[in-house]
Tab-separated table of C-alpha atoms in Angstrom:
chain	number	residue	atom	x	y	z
A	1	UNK	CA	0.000	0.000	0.000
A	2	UNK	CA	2.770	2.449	1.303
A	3	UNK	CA	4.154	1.976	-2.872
A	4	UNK	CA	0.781	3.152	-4.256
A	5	UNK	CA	0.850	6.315	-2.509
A	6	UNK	CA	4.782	7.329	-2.804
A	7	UNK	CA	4.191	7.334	-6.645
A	8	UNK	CA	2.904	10.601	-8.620
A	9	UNK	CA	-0.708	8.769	-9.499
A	10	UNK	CA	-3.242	11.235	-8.337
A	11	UNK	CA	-5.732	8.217	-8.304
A	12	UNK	CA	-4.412	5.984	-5.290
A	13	UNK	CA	-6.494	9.553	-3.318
A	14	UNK	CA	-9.890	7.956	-4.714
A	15	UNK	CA	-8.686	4.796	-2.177
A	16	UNK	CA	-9.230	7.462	1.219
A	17	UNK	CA	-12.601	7.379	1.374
A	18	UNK	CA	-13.000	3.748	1.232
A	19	UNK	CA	-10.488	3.870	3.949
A	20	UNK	CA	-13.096	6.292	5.948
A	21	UNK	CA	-16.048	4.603	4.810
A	22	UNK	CA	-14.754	1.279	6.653
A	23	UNK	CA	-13.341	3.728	10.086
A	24	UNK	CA	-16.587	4.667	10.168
A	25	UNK	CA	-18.444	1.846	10.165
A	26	UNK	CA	-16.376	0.186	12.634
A	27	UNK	CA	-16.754	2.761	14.950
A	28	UNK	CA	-20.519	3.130	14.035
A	29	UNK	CA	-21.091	-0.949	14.361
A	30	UNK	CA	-19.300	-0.955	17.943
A	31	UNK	CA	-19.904	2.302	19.103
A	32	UNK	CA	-16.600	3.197	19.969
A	33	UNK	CA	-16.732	7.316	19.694
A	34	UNK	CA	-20.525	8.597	20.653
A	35	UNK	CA	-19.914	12.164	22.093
A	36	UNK	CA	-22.750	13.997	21.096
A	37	UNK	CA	-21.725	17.193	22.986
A	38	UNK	CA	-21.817	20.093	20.742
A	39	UNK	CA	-18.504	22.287	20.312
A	40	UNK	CA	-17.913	24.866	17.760
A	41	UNK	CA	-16.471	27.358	20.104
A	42	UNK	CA	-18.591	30.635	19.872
A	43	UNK	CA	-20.818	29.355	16.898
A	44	UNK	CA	-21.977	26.675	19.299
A	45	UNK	CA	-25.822	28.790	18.630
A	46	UNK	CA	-25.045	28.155	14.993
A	47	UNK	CA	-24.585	24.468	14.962
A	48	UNK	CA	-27.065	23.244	18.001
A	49	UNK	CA	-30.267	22.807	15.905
A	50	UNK	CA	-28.076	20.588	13.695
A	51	UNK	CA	-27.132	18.189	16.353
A	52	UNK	CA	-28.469	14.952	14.773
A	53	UNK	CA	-26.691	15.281	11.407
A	54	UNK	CA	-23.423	16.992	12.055
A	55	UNK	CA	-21.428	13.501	12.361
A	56	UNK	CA	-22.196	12.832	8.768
A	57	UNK	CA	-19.591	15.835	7.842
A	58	UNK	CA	-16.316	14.281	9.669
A	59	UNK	CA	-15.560	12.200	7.248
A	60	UNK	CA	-15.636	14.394	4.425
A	61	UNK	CA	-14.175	17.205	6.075
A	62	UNK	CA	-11.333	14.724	7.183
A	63	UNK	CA	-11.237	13.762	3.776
A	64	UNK	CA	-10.185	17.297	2.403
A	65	UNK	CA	-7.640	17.969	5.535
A	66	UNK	CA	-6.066	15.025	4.644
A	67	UNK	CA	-5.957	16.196	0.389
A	68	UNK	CA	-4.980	19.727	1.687
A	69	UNK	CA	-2.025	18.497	3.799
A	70	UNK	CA	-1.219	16.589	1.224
A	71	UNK	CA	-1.161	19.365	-1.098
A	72	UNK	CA	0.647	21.721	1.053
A	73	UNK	CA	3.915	19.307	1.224
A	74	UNK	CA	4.465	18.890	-2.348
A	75	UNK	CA	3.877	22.439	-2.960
A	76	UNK	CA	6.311	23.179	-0.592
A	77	UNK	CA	8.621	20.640	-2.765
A	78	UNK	CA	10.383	19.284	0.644
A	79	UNK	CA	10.797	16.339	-2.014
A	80	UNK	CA	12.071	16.008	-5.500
A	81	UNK	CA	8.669	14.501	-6.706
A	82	UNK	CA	5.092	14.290	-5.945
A	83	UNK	CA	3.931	11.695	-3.313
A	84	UNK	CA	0.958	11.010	-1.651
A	85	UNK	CA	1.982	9.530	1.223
A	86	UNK	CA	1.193	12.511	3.775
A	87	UNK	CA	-2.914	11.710	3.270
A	88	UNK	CA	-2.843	8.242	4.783
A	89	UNK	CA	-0.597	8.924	7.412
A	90	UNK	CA	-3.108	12.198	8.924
A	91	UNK	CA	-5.908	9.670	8.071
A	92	UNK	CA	-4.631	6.729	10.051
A	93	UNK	CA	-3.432	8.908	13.072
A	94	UNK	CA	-6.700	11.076	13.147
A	95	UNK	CA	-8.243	7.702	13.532
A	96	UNK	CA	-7.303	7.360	17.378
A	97	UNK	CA	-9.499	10.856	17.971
A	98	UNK	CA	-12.258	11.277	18.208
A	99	UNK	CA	-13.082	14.056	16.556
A	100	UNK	CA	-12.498	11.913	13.106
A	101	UNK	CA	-15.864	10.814	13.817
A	102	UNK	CA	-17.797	13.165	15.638
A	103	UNK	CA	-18.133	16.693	13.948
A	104	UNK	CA	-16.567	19.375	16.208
A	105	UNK	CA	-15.117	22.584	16.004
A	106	UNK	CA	-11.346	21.139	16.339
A	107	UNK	CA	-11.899	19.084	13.065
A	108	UNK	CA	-13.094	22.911	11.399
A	109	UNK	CA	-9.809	24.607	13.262
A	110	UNK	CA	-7.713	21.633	11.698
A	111	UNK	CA	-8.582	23.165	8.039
A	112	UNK	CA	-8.503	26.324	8.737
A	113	UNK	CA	-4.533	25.825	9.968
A	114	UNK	CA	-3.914	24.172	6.893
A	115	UNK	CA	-5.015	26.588	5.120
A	116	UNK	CA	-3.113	28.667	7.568
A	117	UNK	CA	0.357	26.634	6.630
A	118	UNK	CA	0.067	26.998	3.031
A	119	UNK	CA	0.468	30.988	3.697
A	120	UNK	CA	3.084	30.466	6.147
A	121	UNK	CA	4.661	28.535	3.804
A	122	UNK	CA	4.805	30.915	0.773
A	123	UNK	CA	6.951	33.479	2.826
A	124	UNK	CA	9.400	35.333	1.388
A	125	UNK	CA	12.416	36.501	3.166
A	126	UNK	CA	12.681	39.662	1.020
A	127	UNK	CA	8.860	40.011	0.450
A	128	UNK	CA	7.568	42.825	2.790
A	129	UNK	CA	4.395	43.114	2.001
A	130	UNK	CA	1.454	42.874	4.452
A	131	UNK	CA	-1.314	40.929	2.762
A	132	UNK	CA	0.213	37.278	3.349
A	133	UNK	CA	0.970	38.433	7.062
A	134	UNK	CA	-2.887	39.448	6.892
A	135	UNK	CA	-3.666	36.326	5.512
A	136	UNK	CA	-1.743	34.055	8.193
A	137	UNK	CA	-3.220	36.263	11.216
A	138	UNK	CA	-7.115	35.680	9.926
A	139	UNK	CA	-7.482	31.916	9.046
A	140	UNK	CA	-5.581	31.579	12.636
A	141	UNK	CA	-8.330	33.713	14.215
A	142	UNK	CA	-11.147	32.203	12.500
A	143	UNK	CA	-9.796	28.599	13.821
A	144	UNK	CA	-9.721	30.188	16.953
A	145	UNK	CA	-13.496	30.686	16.654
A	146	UNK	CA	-13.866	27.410	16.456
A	147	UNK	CA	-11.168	26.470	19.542
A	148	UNK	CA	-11.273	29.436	21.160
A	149	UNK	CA	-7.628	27.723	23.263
A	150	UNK	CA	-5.882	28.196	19.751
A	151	UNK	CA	-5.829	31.724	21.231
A	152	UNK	CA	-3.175	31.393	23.036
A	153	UNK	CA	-1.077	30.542	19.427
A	154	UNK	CA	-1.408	33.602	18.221
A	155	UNK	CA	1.643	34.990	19.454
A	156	UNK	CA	3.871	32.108	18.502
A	157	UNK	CA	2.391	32.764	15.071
A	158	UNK	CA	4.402	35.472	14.894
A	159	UNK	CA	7.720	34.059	15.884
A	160	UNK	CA	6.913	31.236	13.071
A	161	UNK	CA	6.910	34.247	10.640
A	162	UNK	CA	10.172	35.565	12.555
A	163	UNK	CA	11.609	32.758	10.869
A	164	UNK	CA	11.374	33.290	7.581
A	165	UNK	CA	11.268	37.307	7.216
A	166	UNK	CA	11.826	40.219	9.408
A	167	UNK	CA	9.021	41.516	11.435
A	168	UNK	CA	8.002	45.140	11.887
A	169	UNK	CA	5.337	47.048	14.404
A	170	UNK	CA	3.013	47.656	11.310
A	171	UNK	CA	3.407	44.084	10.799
A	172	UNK	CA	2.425	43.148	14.293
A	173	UNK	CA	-0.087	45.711	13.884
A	174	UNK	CA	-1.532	44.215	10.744
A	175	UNK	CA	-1.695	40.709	12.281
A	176	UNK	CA	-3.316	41.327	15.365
A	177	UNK	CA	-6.452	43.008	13.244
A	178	UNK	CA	-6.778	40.648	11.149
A	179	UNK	CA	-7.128	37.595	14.216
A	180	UNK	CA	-9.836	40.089	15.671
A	181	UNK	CA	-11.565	40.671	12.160
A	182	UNK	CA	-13.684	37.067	12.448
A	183	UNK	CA	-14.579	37.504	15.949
A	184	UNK	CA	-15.958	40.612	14.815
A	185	UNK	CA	-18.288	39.014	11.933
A	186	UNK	CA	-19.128	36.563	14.819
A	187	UNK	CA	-20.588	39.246	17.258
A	188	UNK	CA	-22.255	40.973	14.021
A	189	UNK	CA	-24.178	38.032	12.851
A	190	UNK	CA	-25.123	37.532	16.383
A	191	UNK	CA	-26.492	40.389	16.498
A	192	UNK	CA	-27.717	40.535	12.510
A	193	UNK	CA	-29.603	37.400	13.547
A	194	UNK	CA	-31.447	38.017	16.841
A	195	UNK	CA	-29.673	36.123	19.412
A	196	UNK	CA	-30.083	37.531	22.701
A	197	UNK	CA	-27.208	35.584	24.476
A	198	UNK	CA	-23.719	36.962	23.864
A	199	UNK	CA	-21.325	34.091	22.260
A	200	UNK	CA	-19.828	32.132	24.788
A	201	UNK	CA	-15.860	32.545	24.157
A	202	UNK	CA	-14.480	29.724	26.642
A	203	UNK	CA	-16.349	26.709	26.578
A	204	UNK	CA	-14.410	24.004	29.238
A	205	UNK	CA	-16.160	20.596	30.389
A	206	UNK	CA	-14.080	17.853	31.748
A	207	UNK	CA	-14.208	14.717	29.543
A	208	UNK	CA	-14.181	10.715	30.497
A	209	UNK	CA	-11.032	9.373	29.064
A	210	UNK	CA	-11.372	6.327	26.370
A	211	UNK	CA	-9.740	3.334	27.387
A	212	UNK	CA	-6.805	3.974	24.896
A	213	UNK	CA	-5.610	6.778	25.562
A	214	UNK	CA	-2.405	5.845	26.765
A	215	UNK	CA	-1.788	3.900	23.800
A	216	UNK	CA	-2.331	7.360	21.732
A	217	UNK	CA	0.180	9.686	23.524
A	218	UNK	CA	2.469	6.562	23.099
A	219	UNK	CA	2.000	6.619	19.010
A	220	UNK	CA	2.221	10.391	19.359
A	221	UNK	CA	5.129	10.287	20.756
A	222	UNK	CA	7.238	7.732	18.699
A	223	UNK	CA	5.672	9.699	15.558
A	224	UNK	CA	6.958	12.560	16.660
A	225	UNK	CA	10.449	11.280	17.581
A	226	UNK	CA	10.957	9.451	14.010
A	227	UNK	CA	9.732	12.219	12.286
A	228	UNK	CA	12.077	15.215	13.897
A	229	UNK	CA	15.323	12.841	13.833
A	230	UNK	CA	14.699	11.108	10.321
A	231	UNK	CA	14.768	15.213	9.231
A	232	UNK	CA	17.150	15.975	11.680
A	233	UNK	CA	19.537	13.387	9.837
A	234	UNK	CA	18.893	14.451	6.598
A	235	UNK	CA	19.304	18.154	7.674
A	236	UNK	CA	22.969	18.777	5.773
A	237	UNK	CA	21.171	17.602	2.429
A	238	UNK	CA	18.049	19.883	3.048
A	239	UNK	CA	17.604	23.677	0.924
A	240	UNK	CA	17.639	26.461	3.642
A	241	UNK	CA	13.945	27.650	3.031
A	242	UNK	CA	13.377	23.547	3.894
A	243	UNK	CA	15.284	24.489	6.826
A	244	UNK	CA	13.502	28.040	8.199
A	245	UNK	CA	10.361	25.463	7.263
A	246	UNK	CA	11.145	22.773	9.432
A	247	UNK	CA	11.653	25.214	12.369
A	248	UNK	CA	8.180	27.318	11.649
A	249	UNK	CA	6.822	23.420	12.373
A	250	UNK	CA	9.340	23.047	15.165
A	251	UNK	CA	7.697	25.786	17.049
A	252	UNK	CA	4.264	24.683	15.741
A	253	UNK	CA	4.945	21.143	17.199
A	254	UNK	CA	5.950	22.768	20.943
A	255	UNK	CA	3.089	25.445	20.837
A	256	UNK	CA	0.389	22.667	20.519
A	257	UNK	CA	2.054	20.234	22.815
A	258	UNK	CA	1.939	22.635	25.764
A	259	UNK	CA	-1.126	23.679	24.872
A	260	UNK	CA	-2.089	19.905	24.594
A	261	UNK	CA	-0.381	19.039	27.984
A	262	UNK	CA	-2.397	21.985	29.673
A	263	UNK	CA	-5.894	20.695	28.138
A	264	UNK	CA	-5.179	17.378	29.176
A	265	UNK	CA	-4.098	17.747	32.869
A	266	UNK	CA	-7.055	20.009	33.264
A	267	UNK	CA	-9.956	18.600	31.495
A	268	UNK	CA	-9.046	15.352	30.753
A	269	UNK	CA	-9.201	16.266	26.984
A	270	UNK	CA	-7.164	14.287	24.559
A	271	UNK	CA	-8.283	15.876	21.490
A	272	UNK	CA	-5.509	18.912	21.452
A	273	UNK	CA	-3.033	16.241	20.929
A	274	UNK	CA	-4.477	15.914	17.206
A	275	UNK	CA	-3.039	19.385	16.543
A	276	UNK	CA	0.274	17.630	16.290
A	277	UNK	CA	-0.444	15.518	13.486
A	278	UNK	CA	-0.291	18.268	11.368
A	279	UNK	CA	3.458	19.095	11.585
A	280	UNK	CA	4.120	15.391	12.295
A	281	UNK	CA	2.049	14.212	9.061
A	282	UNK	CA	4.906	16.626	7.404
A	283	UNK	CA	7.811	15.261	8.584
A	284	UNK	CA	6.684	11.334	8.939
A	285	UNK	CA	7.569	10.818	5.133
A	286	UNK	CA	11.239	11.874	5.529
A	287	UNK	CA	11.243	8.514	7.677
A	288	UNK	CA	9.702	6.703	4.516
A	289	UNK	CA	12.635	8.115	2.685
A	290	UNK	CA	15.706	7.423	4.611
A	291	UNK	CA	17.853	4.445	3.880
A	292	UNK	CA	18.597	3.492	7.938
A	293	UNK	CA	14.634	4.086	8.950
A	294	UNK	CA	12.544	3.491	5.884
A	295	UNK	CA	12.090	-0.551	6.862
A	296	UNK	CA	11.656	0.425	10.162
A	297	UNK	CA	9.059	3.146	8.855
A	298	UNK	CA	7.238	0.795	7.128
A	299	UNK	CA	6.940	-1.643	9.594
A	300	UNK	CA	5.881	0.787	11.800
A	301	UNK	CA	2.667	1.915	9.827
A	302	UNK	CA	1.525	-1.623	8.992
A	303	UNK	CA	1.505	-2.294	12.652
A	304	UNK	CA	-0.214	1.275	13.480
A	305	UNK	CA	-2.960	0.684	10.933
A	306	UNK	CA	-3.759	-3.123	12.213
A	307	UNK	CA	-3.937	-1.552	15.890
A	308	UNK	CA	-5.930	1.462	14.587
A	309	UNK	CA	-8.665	-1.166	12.931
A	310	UNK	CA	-8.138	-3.683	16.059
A	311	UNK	CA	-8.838	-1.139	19.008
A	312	UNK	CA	-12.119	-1.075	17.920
A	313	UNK	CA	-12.349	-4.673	19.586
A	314	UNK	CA	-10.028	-4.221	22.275
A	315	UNK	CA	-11.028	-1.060	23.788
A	316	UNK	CA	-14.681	-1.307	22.794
């Protein structure tokens, strides 16, 4: 399988949503995920009458992250050819959350950084113009309508662009009003719309742990670590914007860990920790790549997507 998708056939995509189709029904046919608490940060009002059918839209919308983080990497041309490999691995690892199959506001705050990324990513050291600082700021501030946490990001947004380019006070400046622009168009369609009750901006509720939840830090974890040292090793080889790159996800990676770490010690939630896939999903195929770790690689995701199909059974 792993060969299919490190080609350049666009077609082996069409095999994802049979992949979903059959997540989803195991988790439908044994009941794994239920949540049916409602969180889409401060449109909660927006999406309660809708309560019954919003599941039906994770795995589409987990569909398209997966396409759009797979289009972001080659863009980014981190390799020398196409390859579809980054669209299985965020499929695979999504599936040990739960939010890859009950509709939430992370799963919308997951595009929206993608999205996000792909304007980080087209930084320019010696471009000083505003409007991709502009655009960077806003799609991070409407995810943070969704996750009102993501928040607390926003300044370490601003050290990712550090990275690349130099930053100014008008930059700052330019950033900051465009995160407040959506919670602005929030407020106004509150009020456009007739809702007496002000939106809600922190939403907290302590959450019952799943029985594998261990187990998911653990892949986290090893993901992680084979992903920053199969780069890490490859570093010398790598183009310097790969380089200012790989540290915009460095910081990326540690922002949403702590973050993560916080959410979990406090609420018991586990679902923060699927922010991570999204820089780890990037570096994961340098592992597939390298001549010392890509057995071990492969290896690796055979056995991750057996235990993703068999905890279905074991922690059921």
């Amino acid at each position: 399988m792993l060969k299919l998708f490190s080609g350049n056939r666009t077609a082996v995509l069409l095999l994802l949503p049979i992949f979903i189709f059959l997540f989803h029904f195991l988790n439908y046919t044994n009941e794994f995920y239920v949540n049916q608490t409602i969180n889409f940060g401060v449109w909660n009002e927006f999406f309660t009458s809708l309560s019954a059918q919003l599941n039906w839209f994770s795995g589409p919308l987990l569909l398209v992250n997966a396409i759009l983080l797979n289009n972001l990497f080659n863009r980014s041309n981190f390799f020398d050819r196409i390859t579809y490999l980054i669209a299985p691995l965020y499929l695979v690892l999504m599936t040990f959350f739960e939010i890859a199959f009950t509709f939430s506001g992370m799963l919308v705050a997951h595009t929206f950084l993608i999205f996000m990324l792909q304007q980080l990513f087209e930084l320019k050291q010696n471009d000083e113009s505003k409007s991709t600082i502009f655009n960077v700021m806003f799609l991070a501030g409407v995810s943070t309508t969704f996750v009102p946490s993501l928040t607390f990001i926003l300044p370490m947004i601003l050290v990712m662009i550090r990275c690349i380019r130099q930053l100014y006070f008008r930059d700052v400046l330019v950033g900051l009003i465009a995160a407040a622009i959506p919670f602005f168009y929030v407020y106004a369609s509150f009020y456009v719309l007739g809702y007496s009750d002000v939106p809600i901006l922190f939403r907290y509720s302590e959450n019952i742990l799943n029985g594998d939840w261990l187990v998911v830090l653990g892949l986290m974890a090893i993901s992680a670590l084979i992903g920053f040292l199969t780069f890490m090793s490859q570093w010398q080889k790598c183009a310097i914007r790969t380089k200012k790159q790989f540290q915009m996800l460095l910081v990326l990676f540690f922002t949403f860990l702590i973050l993560a770490s916080i959410h979990l010690l406090s609420f018991q939630q586990i679902d923060f920790f699927s922010l991570l896939l999204m820089p780890i999903s990037l570096l994961l195929p340098f592992a597939f790549r390298s001549e010392s770790m890509g057995m071990a690689a492969s290896g690796a995701f055979y056995m991750l997507l057996a235990f993703s199909v068999m905890k279905f059974f074991i922690f059921a």
